[in-house]
XYZ file of C-alpha atoms in Angstrom:
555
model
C 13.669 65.968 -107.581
C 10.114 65.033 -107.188
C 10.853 61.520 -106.005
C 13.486 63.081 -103.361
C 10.860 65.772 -101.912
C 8.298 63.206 -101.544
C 10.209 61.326 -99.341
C 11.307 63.990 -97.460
C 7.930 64.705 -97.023
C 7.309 61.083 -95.870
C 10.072 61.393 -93.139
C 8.792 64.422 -91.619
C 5.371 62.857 -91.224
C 6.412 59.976 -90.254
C 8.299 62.009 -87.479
C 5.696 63.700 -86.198
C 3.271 60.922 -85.968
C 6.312 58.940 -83.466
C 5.861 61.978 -81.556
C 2.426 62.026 -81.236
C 2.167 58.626 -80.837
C 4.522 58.979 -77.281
C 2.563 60.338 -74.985
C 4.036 59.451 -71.490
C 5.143 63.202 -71.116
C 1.939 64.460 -71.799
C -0.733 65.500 -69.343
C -4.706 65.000 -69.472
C -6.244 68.130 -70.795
C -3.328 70.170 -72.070
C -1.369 70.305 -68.310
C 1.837 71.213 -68.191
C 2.938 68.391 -65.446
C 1.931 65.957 -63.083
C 2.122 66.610 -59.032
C 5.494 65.845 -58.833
C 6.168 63.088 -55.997
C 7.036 63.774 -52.252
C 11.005 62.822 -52.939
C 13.093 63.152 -49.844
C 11.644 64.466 -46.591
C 13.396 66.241 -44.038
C 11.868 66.717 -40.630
C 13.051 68.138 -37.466
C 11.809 67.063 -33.997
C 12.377 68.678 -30.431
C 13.636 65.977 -29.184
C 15.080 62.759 -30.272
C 13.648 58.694 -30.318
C 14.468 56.957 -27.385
C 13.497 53.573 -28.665
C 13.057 51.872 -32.278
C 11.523 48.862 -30.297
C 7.302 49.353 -30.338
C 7.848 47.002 -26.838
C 9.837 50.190 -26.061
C 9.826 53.254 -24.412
C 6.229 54.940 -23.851
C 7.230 58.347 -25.276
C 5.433 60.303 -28.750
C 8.791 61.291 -30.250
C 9.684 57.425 -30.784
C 5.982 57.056 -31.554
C 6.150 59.442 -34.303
C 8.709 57.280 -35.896
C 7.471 54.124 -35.115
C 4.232 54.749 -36.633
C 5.988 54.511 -40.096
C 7.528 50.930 -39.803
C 5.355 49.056 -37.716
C 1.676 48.048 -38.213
C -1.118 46.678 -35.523
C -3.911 44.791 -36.135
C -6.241 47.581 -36.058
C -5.874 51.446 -36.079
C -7.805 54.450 -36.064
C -8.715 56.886 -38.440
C -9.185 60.343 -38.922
C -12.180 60.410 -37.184
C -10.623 58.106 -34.052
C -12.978 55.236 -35.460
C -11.310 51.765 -35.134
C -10.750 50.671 -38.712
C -8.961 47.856 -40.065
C -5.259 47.506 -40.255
C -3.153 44.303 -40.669
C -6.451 42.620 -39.058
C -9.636 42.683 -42.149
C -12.214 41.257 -39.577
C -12.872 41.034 -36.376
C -15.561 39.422 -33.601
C -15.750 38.836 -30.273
C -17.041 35.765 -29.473
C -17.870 36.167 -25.866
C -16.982 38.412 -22.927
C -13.472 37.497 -23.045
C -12.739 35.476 -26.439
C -11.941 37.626 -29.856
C -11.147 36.621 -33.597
C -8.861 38.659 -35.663
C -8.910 37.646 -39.852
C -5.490 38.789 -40.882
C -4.099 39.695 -44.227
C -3.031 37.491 -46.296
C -0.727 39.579 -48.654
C 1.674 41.158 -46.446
C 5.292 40.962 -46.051
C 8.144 42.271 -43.777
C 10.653 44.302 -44.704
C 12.988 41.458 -44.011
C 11.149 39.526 -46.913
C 9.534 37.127 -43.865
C 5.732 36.574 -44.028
C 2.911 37.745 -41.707
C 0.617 35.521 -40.212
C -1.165 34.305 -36.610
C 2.226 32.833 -35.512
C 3.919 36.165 -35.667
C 0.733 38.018 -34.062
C 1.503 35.300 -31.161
C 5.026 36.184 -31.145
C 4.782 39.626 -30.899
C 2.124 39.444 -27.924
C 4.037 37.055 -25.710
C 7.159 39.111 -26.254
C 5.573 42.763 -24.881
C 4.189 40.789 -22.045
C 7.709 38.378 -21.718
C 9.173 39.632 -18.263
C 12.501 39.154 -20.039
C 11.758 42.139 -22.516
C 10.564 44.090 -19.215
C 8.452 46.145 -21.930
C 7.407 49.925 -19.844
C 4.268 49.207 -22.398
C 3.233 45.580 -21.187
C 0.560 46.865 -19.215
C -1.407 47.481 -22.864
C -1.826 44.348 -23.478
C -1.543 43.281 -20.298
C -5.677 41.538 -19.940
C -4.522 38.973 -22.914
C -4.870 35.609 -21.246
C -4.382 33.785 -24.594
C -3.021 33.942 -28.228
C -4.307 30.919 -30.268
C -3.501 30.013 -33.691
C -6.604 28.581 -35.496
C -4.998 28.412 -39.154
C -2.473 30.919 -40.940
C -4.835 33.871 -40.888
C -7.163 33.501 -38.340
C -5.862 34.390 -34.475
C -7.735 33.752 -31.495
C -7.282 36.293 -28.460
C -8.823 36.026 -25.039
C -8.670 37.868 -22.153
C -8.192 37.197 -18.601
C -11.647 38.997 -17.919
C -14.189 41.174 -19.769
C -12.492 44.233 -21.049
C -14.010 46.864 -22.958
C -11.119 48.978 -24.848
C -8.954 45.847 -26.215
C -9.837 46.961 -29.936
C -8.211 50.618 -28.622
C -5.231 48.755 -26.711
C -4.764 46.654 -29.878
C -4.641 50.073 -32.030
C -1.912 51.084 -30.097
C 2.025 50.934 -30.587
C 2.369 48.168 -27.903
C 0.343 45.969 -30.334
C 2.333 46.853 -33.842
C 3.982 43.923 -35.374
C 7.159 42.835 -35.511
C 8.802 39.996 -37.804
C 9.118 36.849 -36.141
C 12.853 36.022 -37.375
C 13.796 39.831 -35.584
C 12.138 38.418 -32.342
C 14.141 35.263 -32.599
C 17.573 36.755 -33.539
C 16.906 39.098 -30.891
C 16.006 36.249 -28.173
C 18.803 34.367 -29.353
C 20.970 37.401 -29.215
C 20.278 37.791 -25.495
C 20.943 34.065 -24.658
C 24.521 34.450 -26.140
C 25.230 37.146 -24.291
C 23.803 35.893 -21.020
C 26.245 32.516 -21.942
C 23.515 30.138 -21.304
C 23.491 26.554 -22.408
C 19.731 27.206 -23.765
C 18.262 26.773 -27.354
C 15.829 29.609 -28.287
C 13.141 26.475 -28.435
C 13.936 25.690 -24.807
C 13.819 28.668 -23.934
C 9.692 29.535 -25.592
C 9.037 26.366 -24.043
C 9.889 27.707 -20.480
C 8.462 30.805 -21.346
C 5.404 28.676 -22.178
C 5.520 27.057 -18.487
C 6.516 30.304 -16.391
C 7.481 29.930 -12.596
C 10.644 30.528 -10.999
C 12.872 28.835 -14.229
C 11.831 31.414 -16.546
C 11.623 33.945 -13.746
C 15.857 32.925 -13.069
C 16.305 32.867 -17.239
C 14.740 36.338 -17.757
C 16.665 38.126 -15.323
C 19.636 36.779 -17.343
C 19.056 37.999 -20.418
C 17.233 40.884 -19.644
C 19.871 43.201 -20.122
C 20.084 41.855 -23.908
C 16.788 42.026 -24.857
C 15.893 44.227 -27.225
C 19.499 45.234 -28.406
C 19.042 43.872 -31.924
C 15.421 45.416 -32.468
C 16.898 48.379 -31.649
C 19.749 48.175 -34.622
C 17.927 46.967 -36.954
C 14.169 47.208 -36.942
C 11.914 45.661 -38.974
C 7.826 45.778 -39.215
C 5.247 45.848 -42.216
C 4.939 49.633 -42.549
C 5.470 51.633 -45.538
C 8.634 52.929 -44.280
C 11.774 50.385 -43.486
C 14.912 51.631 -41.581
C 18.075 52.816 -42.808
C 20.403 54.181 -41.051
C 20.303 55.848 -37.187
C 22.931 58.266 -36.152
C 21.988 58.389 -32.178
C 21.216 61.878 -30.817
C 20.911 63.709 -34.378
C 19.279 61.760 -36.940
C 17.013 58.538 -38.026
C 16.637 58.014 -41.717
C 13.813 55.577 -43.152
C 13.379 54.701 -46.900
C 10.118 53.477 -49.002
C 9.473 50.212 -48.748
C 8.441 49.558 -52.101
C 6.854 46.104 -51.388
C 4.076 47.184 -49.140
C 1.233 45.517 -49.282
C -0.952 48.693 -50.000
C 1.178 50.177 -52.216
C 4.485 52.202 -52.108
C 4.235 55.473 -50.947
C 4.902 58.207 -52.945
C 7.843 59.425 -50.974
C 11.447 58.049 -51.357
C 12.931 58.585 -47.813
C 12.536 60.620 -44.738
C 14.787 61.917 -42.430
C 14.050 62.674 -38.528
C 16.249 65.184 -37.083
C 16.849 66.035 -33.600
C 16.591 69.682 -33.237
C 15.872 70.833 -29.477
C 15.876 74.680 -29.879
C 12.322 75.855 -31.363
C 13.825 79.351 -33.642
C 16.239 76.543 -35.212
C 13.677 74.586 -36.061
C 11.836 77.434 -37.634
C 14.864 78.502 -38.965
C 15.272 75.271 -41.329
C 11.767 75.479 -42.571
C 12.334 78.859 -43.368
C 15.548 78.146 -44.984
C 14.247 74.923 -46.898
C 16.654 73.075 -45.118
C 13.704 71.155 -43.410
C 10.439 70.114 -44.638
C 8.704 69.575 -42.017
C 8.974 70.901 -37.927
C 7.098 69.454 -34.893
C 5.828 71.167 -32.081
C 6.601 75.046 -33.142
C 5.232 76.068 -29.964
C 2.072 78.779 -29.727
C 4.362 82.014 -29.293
C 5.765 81.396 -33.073
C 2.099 80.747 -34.391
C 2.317 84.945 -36.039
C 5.741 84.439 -37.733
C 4.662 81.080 -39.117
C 1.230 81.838 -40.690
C 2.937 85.203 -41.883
C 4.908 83.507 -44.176
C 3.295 82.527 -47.590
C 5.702 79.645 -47.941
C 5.054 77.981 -44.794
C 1.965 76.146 -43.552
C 1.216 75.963 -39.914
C -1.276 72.747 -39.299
C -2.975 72.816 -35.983
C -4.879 69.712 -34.894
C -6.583 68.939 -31.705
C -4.697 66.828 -29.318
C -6.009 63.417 -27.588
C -4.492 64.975 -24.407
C -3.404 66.686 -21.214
C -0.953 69.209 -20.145
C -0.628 69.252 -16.510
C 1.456 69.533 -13.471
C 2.451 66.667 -11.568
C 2.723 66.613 -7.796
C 4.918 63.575 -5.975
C 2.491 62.546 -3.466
C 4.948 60.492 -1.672
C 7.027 63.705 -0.810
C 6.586 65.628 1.994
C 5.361 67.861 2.172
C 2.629 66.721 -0.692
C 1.865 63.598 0.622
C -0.475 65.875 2.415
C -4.093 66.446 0.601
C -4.570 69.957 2.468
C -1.190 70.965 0.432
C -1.602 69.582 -2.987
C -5.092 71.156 -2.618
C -3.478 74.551 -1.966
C -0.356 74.374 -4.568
C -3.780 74.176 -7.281
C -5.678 76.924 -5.627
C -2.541 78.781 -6.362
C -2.317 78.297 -10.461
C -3.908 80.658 -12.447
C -5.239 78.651 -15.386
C -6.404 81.854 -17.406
C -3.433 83.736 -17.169
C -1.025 80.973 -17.870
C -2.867 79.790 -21.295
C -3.062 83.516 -22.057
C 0.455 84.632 -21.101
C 2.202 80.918 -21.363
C 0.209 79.416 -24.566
C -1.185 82.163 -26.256
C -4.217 81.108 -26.397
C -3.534 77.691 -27.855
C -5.466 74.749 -26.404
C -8.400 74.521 -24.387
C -8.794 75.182 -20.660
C -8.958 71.836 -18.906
C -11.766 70.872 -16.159
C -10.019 67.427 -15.797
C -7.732 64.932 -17.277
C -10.010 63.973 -19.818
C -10.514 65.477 -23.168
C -14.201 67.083 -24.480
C -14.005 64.001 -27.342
C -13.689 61.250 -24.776
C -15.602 59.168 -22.986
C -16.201 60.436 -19.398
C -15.613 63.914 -19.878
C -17.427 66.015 -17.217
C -18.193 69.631 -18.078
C -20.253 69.637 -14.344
C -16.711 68.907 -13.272
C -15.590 71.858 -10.654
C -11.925 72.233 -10.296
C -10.280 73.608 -7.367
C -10.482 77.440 -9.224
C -7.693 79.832 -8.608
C -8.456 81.917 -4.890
C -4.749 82.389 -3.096
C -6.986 83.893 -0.552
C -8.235 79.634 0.153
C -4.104 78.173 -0.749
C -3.299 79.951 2.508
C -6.028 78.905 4.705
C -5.648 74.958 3.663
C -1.754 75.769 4.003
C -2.462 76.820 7.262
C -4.438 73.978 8.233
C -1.871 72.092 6.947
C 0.990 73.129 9.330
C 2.795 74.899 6.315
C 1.802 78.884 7.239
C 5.188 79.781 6.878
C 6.054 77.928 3.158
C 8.727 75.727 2.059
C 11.167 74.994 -0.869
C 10.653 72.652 -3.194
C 11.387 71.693 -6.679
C 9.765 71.329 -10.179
C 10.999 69.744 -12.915
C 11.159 69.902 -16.634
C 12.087 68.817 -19.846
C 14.943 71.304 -20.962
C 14.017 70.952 -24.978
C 10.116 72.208 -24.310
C 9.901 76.419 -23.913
C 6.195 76.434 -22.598
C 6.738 74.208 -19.907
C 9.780 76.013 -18.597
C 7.698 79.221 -18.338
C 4.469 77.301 -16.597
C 7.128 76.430 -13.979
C 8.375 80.045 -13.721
C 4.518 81.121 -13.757
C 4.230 78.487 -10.602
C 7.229 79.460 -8.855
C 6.340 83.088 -9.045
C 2.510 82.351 -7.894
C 3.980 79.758 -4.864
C 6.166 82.673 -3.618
C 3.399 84.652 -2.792
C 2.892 81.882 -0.351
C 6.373 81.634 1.083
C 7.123 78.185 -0.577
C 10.551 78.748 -2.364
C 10.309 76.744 -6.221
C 13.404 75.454 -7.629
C 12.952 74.707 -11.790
C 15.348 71.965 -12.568
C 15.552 71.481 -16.297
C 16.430 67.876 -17.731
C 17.502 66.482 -21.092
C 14.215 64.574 -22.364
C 15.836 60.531 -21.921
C 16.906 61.222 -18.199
C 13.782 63.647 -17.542
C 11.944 60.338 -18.321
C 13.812 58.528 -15.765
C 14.353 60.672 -12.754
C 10.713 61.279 -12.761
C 9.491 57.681 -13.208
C 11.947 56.846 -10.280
C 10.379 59.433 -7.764
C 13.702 62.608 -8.172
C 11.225 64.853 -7.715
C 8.278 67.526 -5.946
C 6.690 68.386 -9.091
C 7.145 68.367 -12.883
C 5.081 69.330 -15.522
C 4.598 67.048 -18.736
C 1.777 66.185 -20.873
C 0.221 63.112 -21.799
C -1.296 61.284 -24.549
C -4.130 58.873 -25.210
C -3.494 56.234 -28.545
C -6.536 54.293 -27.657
C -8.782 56.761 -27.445
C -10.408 55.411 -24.366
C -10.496 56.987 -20.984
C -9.286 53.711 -19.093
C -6.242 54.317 -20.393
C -4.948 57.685 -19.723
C -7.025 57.768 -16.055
C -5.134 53.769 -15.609
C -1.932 55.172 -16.840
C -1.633 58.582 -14.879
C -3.092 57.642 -11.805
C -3.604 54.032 -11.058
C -1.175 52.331 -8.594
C -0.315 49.736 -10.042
C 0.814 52.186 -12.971
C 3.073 53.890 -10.389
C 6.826 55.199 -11.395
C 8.175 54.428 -15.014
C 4.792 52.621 -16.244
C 3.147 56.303 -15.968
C 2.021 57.752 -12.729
C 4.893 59.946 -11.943
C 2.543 61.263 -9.444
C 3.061 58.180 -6.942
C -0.652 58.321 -6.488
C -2.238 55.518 -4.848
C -6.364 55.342 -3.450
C -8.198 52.273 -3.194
C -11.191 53.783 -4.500
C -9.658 55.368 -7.319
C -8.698 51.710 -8.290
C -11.427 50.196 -7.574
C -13.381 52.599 -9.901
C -10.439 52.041 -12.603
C -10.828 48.534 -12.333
C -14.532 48.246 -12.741
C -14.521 50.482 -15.452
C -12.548 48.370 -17.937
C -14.374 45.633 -17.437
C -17.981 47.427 -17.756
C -19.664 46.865 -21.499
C -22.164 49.377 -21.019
C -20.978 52.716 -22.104
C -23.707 54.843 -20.127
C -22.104 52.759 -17.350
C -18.832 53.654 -17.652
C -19.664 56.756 -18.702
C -20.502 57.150 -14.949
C -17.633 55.656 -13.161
C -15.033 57.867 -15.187
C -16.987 60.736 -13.903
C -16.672 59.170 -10.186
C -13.182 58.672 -10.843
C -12.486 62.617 -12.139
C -13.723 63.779 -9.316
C -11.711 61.786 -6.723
C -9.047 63.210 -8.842
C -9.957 66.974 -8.095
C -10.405 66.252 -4.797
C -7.305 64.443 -3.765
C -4.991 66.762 -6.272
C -2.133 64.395 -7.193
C -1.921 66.937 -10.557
C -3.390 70.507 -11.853
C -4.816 69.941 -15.263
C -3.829 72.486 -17.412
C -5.221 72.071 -20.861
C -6.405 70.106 -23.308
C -3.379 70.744 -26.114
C -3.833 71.462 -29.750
C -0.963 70.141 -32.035
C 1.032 72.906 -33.539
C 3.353 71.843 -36.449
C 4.657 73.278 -39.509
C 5.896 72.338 -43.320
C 6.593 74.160 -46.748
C 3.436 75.128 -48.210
C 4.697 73.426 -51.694
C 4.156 70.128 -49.732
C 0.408 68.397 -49.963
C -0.850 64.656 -48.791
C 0.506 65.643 -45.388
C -1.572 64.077 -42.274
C -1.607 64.563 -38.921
C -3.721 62.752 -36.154
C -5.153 63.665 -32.923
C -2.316 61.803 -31.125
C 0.431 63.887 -33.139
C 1.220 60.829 -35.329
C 2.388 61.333 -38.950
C 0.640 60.015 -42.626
C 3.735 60.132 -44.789
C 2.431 57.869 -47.454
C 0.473 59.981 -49.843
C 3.114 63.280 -49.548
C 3.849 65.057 -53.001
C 5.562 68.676 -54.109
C 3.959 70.849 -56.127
């Protein structure tokens, strides 16, 4: 009995010291469990991606997914400081020349390596006239690529310009795999039926003149189409599946270079009405909502589950004016259509408050920014006197145009067309799906439209170059049609100019040509407003409304 108790005795210990001895349940300091991990994400979006391809379209909602699978050479960080991204080290050797150190432990999601030959690649496709890329005027100063070894890429420019580490930061410089860009060339030359390798064809490329010119226009139409199927970059995130017009789903990418991230897929849904989108956070059936516009901003924060994160935006809202449309293309009118907009009571009654009152098109963080700048204030005693002067005493109709999946820019129209009556000019509001509103304004269909715009570099060059420039006009970005030699001129000098005091000084010039020739009303300088389950942490958001997935986890 003795013997048979003692080694029952010896069991039990021995029991409870295999217990004890596993410890990968147990917590530091008595916790009951670990932050669990982020899991599946669900986010819905106002609008849906119109292009996978960072050579793509020029819009944020592709941007925002975008930002997950591709990587540039450089980026910025929270505090819109250029930091390092797929590029450790960089110098610039002279006025024009740069050197970029690469990585040398990164991978594509396709398994293919990144090096100097792919950063090559990638920068003579986005400025390739056969891709036809709406964002090859980024990069569009880069004279030369030059390999020096595996990891070390030389870039020069055609002259001196100041933003390229901003222009590099943004999606027009992420990286695609090299072996995408080929299948996708190759792709375009089958389907063109040409009797051309893919090496003849670089080599062409390589030359230019009027036989790459004749190939291009060939296989434009193709280019691009596989990219857009299957896309493949360095990011954290890698593609999975894409149901056009409803959803996008990306998965962890568990071999990226700084670690997986903690989530194991995320899901971007197109939901255009704003209460739906609240609707699925409030429901759980969304983690995540963008843009929840500043007349929800109460029933969000009133929620205890819900978290509503507002960040300022690198950006404008305005209203666009076609200044190749009669009755615009007169100063004296454009002048009096701002007169007439009541900047006070449309952030008060149309935003809530939200935002910041713009001066000009530049933001209070940016380089440039004026706050001497006077706008043309709001006096509909002085719209009918320069309407007058104009020829126009009796009105007009007219249209404005929006984007039918964004609330607050319907009702600045209404605002507008209510204010213009007063003046006897009759507003239409025409209200376009997002994809075709893109279009039909970058192709002139229209008086006015309101829209907002963002800045990825950081730098004023590119949002004044990109609004208002004329060699910018149409698709590229100034929907406006605006064209004035000095404007240019100022433009141009400016991005060449390495003193910021300097430049400092011609932006300034260049805002005020701006308010005086009216080819927009600058409404305000945006804050981001979006919204996720408060049990979700590791969350970020930038100034440009782009999303940090990696680090997400559920309490």
């Amino acid at each position: 009995m003795r013997k048979y108790f003692c080694f029952t005795l010896l069991v039990i210990m021995l029991l409870i010291l295999s217990a004890c001895s596993d410890d990968s349940e147990v917590t530091p300091d008595g916790e009951e469990s670990a932050e669990a991990e982020g899991g599946d994400l669900v986010m819905s979006f106002p609008t849906d991606i119109i292009s996978m391809d960072p050579h793509g379209s020029e819009d944020v909602p592709s941007e925002q997914v975008r930002n997950t699978i591709y990587e540039g050479l450089v980026k910025h960080d929270v505090n819109m400081e250029i930091v390092e991204g797929l590029a450790t080290e960089w110098e610039q050797i002279d006025e024009t020349t740069w050197e970029f150190k690469l990585r040398e432990d990164v991978t594509f999601h396709d398994g293919s390596e990144f090096n100097a030959e792919v950063v090559k690649a990638n920068i003579d496709r986005v400025q390739d006239i056969a891709r036809a890329s709406p964002r090859e005027f980024i990069l569009e100063m880069i004279s030369e690529v030059n390999i020096i070894d595996d990891y070390t890429v030389e870039i020069v420019t055609e002259y001196p310009f100041s933003p390229l580490l901003g222009n590099l930061s943004h999606g027009a410089g992420k990286m695609l795999s090299k072996d995408l860009i080929d299948e996708d060339y190759q792709n375009a030359i089958d389907e063109a039926g040409l009797d051309t390798t893919l090496e003849e064809y670089y080599e062409i490329r390589k030359i230019g003149g009027e036989e790459h010119e004749e190939i291009a226009s060939q296989i434009s139409n193709s280019t691009g189409a596989i990219v857009e199927q299957k896309p493949v970059g360095t990011g954290y995130l890698q593609f999975d599946s894409r149901n056009p017009g409803e959803t996008t789903k990306l998965v962890a990418y568990e071999d990226y270079w700084d670690g997986p991230p903690t989530i194991d897929s995320a899901e971007f849904k197109a939901v255009s009405e704003t209460n739906s989108r609240i609707a699925e956070l409030e429901t759980g059936t969304s983690d995540f909502i963008a843009r929840s516009e500043s007349n929800n901003i109460d029933r969000i924060e009133s929620n205890e589950n819900l978290t509503l994160e507002k960040t300022d935006a690198l950006a404008i809202d305005y209203i666009g004016i076609n200044t190749e449309k009669e009755p615009f293309n007169n100063k004296l009118v454009r002048q009096a259509i701002t007169h007439a907009f009541d900047q006070e009571a449309v952030l008060t009654g149309v935003f809530n408050g939200s935002g910041t009152p713009a001066i000009g098109p530049l933001s209070p963080v940016t380089l440039g920014y004026d706050e001497n700048l006077e706008r043309l204030e709001y006096d509909m005693d002085r719209a009918r006197e320069l309407l007058k002067e104009a020829g126009y005493e009796d009105g007009f109709d007219a249209t404005i145009m929006v984007n039918e999946d964004n609330p607050e820019r319907l009702d600045t129209a209404i605002w507008m067309q209510e204010s213009l009556a007063e003046l006897n000019i009759n507003i239409d509001i025409e209200q376009v799906e997002w994809g075709a509103y893109l279009e039909m304004t970058g192709n002139g269909e229209h008086d006015m439209f309101v829209l907002g715009w963002s800045n990825p570099p950081a730098d004023p060059n590119h949002l004044l170059s990109t609004l208002f420039h004329s060699d910018m006009i149409g698709n590229a970005g100034n929907r406006s049609f605006f064209s004035n030699e000095e404007f240019d001129e100022l433009i141009d000098e400016g991005k060449k100019e390495s003193d910021e005091d300097a430049r400092e000084e011609i932006y300034k010039q260049a805002q005020e040509i701006l308010i005086d020739e009216a080819p927009a009303i600058f409404i305000r300088y945006p804050e981001n407003l979006n919204a996720y389950q408060s049990n979700i942490s590791g969350l970020k958001i930038d100034n440009n409304n782009l999303l940090d997935l990696r680090n997400v986890t559920r309490e």
